[in-house]
mmCIF file of C-alpha atoms in Angstrom:
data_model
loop_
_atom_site.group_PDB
_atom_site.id
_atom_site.type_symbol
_atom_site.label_atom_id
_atom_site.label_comp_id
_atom_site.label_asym_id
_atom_site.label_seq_id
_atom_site.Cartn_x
_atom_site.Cartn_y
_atom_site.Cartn_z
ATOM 1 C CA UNK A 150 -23.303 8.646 -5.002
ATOM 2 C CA UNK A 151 -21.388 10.356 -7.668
ATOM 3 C CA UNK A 152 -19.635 13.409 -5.775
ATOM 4 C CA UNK A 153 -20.165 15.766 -8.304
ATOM 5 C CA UNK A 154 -24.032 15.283 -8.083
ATOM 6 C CA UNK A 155 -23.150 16.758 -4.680
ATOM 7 C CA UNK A 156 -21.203 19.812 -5.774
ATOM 8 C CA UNK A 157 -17.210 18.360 -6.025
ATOM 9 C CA UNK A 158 -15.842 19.979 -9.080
ATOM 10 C CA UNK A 159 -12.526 18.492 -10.383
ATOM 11 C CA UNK A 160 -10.485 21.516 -11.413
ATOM 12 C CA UNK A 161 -7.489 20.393 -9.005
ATOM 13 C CA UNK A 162 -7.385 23.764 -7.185
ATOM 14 C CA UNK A 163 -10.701 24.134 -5.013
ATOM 15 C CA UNK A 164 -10.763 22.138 -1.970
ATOM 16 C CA UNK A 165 -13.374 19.458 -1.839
ATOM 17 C CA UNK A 166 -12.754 18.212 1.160
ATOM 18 C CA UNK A 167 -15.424 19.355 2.804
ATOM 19 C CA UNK A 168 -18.418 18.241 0.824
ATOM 20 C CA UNK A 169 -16.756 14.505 0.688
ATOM 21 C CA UNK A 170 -16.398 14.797 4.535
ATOM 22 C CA UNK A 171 -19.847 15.889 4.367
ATOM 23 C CA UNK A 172 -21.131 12.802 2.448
ATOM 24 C CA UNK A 173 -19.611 10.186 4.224
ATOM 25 C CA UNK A 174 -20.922 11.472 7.329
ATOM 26 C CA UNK A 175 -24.084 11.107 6.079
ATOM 27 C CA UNK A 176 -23.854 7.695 4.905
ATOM 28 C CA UNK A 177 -23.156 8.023 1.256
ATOM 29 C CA UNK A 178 -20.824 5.853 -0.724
ATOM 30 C CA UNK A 179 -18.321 7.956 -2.352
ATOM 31 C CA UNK A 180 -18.323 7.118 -6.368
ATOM 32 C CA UNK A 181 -15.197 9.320 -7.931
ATOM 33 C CA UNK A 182 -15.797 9.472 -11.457
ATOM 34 C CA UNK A 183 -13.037 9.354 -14.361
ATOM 35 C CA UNK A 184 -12.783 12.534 -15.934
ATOM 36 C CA UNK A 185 -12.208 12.623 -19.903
ATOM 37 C CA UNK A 186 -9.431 15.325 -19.674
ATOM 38 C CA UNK A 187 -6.698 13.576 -17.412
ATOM 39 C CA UNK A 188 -5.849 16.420 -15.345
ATOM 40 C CA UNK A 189 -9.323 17.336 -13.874
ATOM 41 C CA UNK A 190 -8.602 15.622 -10.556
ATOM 42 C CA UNK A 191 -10.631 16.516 -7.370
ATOM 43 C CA UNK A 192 -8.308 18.403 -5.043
ATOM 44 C CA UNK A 193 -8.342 17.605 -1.381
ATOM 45 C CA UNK A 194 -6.810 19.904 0.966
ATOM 46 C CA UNK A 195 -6.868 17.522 4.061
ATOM 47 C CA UNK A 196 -7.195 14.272 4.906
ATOM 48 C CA UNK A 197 -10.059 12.662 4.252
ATOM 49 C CA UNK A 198 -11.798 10.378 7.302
ATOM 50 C CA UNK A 199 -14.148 6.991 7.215
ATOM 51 C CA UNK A 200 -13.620 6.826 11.373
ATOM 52 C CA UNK A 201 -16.098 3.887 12.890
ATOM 53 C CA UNK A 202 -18.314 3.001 9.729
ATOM 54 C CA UNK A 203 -19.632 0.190 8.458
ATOM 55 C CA UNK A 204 -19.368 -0.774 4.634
ATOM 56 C CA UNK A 205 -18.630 2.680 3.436
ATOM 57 C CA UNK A 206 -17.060 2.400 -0.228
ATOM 58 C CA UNK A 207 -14.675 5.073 -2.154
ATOM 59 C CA UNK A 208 -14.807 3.875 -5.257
ATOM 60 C CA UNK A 209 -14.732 4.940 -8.927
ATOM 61 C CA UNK A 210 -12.013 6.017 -11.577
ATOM 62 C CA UNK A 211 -11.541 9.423 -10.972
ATOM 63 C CA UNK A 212 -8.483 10.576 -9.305
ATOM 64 C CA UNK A 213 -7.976 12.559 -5.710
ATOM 65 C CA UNK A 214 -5.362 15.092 -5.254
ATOM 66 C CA UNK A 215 -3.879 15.768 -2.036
ATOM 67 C CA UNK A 216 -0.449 17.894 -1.015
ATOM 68 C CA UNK A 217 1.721 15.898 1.016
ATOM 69 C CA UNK A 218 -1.270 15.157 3.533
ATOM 70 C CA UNK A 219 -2.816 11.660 4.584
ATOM 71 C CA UNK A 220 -5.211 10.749 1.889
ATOM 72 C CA UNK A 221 -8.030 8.221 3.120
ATOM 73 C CA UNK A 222 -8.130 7.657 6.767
ATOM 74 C CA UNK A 223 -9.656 4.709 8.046
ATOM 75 C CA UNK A 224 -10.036 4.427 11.890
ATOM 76 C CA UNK A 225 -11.873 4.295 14.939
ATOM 77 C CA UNK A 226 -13.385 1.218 17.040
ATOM 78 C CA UNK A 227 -15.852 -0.429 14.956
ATOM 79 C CA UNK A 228 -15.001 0.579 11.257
ATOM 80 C CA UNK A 229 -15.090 -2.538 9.106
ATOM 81 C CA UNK A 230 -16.274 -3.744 5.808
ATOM 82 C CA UNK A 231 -14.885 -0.547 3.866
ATOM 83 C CA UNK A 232 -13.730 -0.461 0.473
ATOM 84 C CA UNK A 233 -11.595 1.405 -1.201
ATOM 85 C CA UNK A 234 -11.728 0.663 -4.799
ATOM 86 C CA UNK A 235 -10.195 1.484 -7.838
ATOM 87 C CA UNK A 236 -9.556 5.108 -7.741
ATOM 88 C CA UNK A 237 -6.502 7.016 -8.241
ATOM 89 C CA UNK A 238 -4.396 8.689 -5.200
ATOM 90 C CA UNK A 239 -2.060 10.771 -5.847
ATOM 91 C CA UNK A 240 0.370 13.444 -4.203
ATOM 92 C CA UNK A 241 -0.276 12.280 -0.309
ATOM 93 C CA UNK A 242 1.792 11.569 1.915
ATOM 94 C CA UNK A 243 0.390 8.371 2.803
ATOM 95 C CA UNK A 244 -2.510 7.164 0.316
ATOM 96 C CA UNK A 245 -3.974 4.933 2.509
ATOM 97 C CA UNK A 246 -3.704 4.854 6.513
ATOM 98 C CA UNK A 247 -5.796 2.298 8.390
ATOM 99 C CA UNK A 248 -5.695 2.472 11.775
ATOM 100 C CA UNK A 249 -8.864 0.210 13.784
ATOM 101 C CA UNK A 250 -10.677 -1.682 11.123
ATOM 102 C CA UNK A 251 -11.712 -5.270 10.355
ATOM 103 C CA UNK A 252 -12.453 -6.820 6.827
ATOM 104 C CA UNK A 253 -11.396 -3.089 4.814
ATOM 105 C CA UNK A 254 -10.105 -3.615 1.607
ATOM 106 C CA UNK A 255 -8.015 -1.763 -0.734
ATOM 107 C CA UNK A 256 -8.355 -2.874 -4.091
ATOM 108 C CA UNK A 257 -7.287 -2.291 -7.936
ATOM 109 C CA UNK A 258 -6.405 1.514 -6.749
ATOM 110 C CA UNK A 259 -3.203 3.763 -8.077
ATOM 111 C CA UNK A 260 -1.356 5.278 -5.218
ATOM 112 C CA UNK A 261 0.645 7.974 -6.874
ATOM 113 C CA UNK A 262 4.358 10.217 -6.203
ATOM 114 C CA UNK A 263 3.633 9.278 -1.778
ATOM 115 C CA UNK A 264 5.955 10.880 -0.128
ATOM 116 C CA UNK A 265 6.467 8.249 3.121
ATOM 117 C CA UNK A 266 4.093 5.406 2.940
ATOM 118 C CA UNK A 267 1.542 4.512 0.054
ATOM 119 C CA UNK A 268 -0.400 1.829 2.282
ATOM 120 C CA UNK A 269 0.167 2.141 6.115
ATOM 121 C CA UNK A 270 -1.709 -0.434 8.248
ATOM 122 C CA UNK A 271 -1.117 0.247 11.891
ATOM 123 C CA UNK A 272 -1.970 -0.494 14.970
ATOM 124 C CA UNK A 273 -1.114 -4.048 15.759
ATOM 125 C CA UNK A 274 -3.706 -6.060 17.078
ATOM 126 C CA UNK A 275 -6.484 -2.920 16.175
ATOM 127 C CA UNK A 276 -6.880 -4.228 12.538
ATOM 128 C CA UNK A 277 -7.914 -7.891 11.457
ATOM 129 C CA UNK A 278 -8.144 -9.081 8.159
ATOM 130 C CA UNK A 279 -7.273 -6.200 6.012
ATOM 131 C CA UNK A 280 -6.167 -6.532 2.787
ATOM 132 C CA UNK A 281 -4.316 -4.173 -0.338
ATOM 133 C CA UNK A 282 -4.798 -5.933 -3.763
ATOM 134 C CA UNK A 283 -4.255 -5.787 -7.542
ATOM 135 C CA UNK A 284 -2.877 -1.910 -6.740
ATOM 136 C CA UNK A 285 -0.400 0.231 -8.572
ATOM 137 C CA UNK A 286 1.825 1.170 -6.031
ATOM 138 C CA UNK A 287 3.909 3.763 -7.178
ATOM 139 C CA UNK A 288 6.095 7.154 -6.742
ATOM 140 C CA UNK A 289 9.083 8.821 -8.290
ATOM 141 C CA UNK A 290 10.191 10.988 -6.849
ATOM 142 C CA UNK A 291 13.531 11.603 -6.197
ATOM 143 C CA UNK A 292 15.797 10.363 -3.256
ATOM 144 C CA UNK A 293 12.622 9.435 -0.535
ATOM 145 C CA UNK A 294 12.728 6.913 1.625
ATOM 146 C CA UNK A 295 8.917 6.249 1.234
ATOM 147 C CA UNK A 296 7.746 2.594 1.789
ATOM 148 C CA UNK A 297 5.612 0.692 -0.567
ATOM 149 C CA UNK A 298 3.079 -1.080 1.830
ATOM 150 C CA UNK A 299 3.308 -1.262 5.134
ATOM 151 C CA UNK A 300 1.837 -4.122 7.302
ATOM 152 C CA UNK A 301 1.860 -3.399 10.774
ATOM 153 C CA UNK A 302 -1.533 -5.137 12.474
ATOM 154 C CA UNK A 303 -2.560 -8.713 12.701
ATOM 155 C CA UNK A 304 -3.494 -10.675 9.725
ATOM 156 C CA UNK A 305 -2.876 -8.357 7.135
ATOM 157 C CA UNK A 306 -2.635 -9.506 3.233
ATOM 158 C CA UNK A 307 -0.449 -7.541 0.380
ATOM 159 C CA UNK A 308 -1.697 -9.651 -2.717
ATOM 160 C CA UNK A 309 -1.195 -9.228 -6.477
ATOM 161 C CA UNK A 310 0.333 -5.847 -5.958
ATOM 162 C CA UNK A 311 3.075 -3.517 -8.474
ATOM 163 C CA UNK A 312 5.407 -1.279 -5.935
ATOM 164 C CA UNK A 313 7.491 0.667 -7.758
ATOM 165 C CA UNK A 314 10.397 3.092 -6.725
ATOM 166 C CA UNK A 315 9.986 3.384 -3.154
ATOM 167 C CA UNK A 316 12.653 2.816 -0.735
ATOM 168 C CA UNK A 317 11.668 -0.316 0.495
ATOM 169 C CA UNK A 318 8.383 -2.196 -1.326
ATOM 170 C CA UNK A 319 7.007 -4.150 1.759
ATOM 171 C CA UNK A 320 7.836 -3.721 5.356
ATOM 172 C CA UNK A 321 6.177 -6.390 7.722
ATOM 173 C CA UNK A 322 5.647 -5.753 11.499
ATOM 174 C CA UNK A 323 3.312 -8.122 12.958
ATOM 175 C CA UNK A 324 2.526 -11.504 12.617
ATOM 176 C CA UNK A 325 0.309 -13.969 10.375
ATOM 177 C CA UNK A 326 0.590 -11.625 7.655
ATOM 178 C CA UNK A 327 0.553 -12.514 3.487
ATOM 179 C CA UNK A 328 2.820 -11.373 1.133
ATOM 180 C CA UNK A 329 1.930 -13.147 -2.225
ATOM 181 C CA UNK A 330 2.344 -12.851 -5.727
ATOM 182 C CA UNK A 331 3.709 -8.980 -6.071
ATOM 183 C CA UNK A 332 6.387 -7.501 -8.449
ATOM 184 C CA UNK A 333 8.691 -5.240 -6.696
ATOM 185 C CA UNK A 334 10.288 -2.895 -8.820
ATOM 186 C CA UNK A 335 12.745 -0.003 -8.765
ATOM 187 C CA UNK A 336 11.398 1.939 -11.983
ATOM 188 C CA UNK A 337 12.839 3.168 -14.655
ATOM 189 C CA UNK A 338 13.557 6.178 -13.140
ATOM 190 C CA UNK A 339 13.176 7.994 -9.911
ATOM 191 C CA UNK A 340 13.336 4.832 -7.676
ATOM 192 C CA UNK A 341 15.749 3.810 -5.828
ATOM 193 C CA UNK A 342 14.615 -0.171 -4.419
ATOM 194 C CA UNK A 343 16.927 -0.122 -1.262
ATOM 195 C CA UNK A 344 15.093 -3.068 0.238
ATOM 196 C CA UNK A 345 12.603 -5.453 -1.014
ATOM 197 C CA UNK A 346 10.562 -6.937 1.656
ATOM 198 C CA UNK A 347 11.478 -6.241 5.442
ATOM 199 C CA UNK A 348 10.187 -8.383 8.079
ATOM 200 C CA UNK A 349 11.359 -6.497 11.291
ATOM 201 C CA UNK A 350 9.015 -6.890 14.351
ATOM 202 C CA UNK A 351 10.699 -9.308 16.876
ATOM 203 C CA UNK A 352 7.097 -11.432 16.552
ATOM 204 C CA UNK A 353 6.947 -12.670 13.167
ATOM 205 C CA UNK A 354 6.047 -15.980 13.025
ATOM 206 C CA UNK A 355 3.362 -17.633 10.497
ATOM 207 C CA UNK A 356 4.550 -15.040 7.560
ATOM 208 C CA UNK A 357 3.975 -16.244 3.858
ATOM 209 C CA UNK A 358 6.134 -14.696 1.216
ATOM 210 C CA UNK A 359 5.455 -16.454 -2.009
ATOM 211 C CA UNK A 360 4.897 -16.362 -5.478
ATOM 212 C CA UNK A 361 6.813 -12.533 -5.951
ATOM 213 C CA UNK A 362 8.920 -11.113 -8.640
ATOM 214 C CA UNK A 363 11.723 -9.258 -6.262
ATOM 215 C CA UNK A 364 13.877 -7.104 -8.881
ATOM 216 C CA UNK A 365 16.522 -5.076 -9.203
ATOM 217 C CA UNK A 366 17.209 -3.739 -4.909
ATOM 218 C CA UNK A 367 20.022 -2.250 -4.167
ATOM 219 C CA UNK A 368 21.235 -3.536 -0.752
ATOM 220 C CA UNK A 369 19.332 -6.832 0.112
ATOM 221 C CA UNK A 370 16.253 -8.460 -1.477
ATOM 222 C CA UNK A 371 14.695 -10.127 1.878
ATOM 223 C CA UNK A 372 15.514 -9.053 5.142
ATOM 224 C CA UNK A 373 14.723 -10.331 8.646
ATOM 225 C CA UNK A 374 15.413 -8.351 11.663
ATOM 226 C CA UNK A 375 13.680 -10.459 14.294
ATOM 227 C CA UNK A 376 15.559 -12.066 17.120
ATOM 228 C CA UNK A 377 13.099 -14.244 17.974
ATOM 229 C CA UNK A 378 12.126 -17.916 16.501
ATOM 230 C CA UNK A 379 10.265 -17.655 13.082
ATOM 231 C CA UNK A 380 7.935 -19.634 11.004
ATOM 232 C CA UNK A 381 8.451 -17.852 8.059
ATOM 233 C CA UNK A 382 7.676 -19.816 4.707
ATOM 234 C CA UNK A 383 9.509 -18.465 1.525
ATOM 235 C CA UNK A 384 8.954 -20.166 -1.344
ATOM 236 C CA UNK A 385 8.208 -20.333 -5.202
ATOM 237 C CA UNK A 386 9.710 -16.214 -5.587
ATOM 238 C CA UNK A 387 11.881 -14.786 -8.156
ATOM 239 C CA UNK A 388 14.919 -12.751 -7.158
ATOM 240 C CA UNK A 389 15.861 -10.807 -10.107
ATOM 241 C CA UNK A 390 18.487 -8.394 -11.225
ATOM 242 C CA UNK A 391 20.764 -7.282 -8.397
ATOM 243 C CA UNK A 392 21.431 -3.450 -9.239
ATOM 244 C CA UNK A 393 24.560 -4.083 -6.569
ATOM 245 C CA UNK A 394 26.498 -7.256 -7.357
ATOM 246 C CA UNK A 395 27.253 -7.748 -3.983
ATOM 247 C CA UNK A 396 24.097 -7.201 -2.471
ATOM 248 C CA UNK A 397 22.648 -10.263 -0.942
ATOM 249 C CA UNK A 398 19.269 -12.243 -1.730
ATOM 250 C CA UNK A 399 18.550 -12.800 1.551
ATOM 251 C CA UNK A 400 19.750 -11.707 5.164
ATOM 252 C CA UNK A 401 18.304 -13.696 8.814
ATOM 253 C CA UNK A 402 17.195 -16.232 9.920
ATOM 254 C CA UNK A 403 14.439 -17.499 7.931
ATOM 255 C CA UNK A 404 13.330 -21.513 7.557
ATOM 256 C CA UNK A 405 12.196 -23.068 5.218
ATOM 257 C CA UNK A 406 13.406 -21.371 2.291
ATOM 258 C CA UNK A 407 12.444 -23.409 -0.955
ATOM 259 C CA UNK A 408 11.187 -23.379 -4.637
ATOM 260 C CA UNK A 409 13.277 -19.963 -5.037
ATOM 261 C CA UNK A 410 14.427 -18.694 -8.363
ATOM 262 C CA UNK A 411 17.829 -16.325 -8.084
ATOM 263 C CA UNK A 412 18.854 -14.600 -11.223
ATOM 264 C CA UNK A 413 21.677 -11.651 -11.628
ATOM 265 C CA UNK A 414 21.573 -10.200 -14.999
ATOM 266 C CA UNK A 415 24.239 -7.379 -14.421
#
């Protein structure tokens, strides 16, 4: 249902929170239309919850505002089959944080200026299959230490994604998790690319990161932290651009590495 058949007016200022709380707990599908003038955006004061639902879609072209809050929660027991879909989120904290769901999917969104994470999945082995794809990832503001897209619960898939600017683009704590085919930027200005891709929980094993464009970090480009045996498969990436000349591609213990392509332009 398009919100503002249901009273959301996009002025950035008055708090719609309420009335899209309102709809999802009655069961509508949240459609968040594009607005002609680019800064009518529908303010949100709070964050906004899809807690155990099934199939509930937020989708659209509009954009929602929040201040340094959560933006879409997704939790509970028995949520699964959500959607998020190609709206704009911008000014949150975290855009997206997903938290006891199975088969959710964030797809072709913008997640705009976050301040700490713009896709957290947590809680281990209280997710399953959820997957953030074809998204503009992206903030700039200055000196955070905001993380792209976070992957912290079983099978979890980061797929055809831009990160730009934050502090490190993809961290990875749990295990049989998908990393594939994402461009990990620092941005022209306002980023600073610290780390690439972190895999840090002493678990990982059956990781895939392949097929991304890894440019410009400033300290390391892949980094393992685990102390325990890996099955980690890197393969067919491009390391690009080191922005420190002695920053290394790749730090820990990580086998089989192969089909790499390592190029320093400075």
């Amino acid at each position: 249902m398009n919100i503002l058949e249901y009273g959301a007016i996009p002025d950035g200022v008055t708090d719609n929170k309420l009335i899209l709380q309102e709809m999802i707990a009655k069961g509508f599908d949240l459609e968040i239309p594009k607005q002609i003038d680019p800064n009518r955006k529908f303010y949100v004061g709070s964050p906004l919850y899809i807690s155990n639902k099934t199939r509930t879609t937020i989708s659209g072209r509009g954009t929602l505002l929040f201040n340094k809050t959560r933006g879409i929660i997704i939790n509970g027991t028995v949520s699964k089959d959500c959607l998020v879909e190609g709206i704009t989120i911008e000014g949150a904290s975290e855009g997206v944080y997903i938290h006891g769901a199975y088969r959710t999917v964030v797809r072709d969104c913008r997640v705009l200026d976050f301040t700490e994470y713009g896709i957290n999945i947590d809680g281990f082995s209280n997710n399953h299959d959820v997957k953030v794809k074809s998204s503009l990832i992206s903030t700039s503001i200055e000196n955070n230490l905001a993380i792209g897209v976070r992957l912290g619960s079983v099978d979890s898939f980061c797929d055809d994604n831009t990160i730009i600017g934050a502090s490190i683009g993809v961290v990875c704590d749990a295990p049989a998790c998908d990393i594939t085919n994402n461009h990990i930027f620092r941005g022209v200005q306002g980023g600073h690319l610290s780390k690439a891709v972190v895999l840090r929980t002493g678990a990982n094993h059956l990781i895939l990161v392949t097929g991304n464009y890894l440019d410009n970090a400033h300290d390391v480009f892949l980094e393992v932290t685990s102390d325990q045996d890996n099955t980690i498969l890197v393969a067919f990436n491009k390391f690009l651009r080191k922005d420190n000349p002695n920053a290394p591609w790749i730090t820990g213990d990580i086998t089989p590495v192969m089909g790499n392509i390592y190029r320093d332009n400075s």
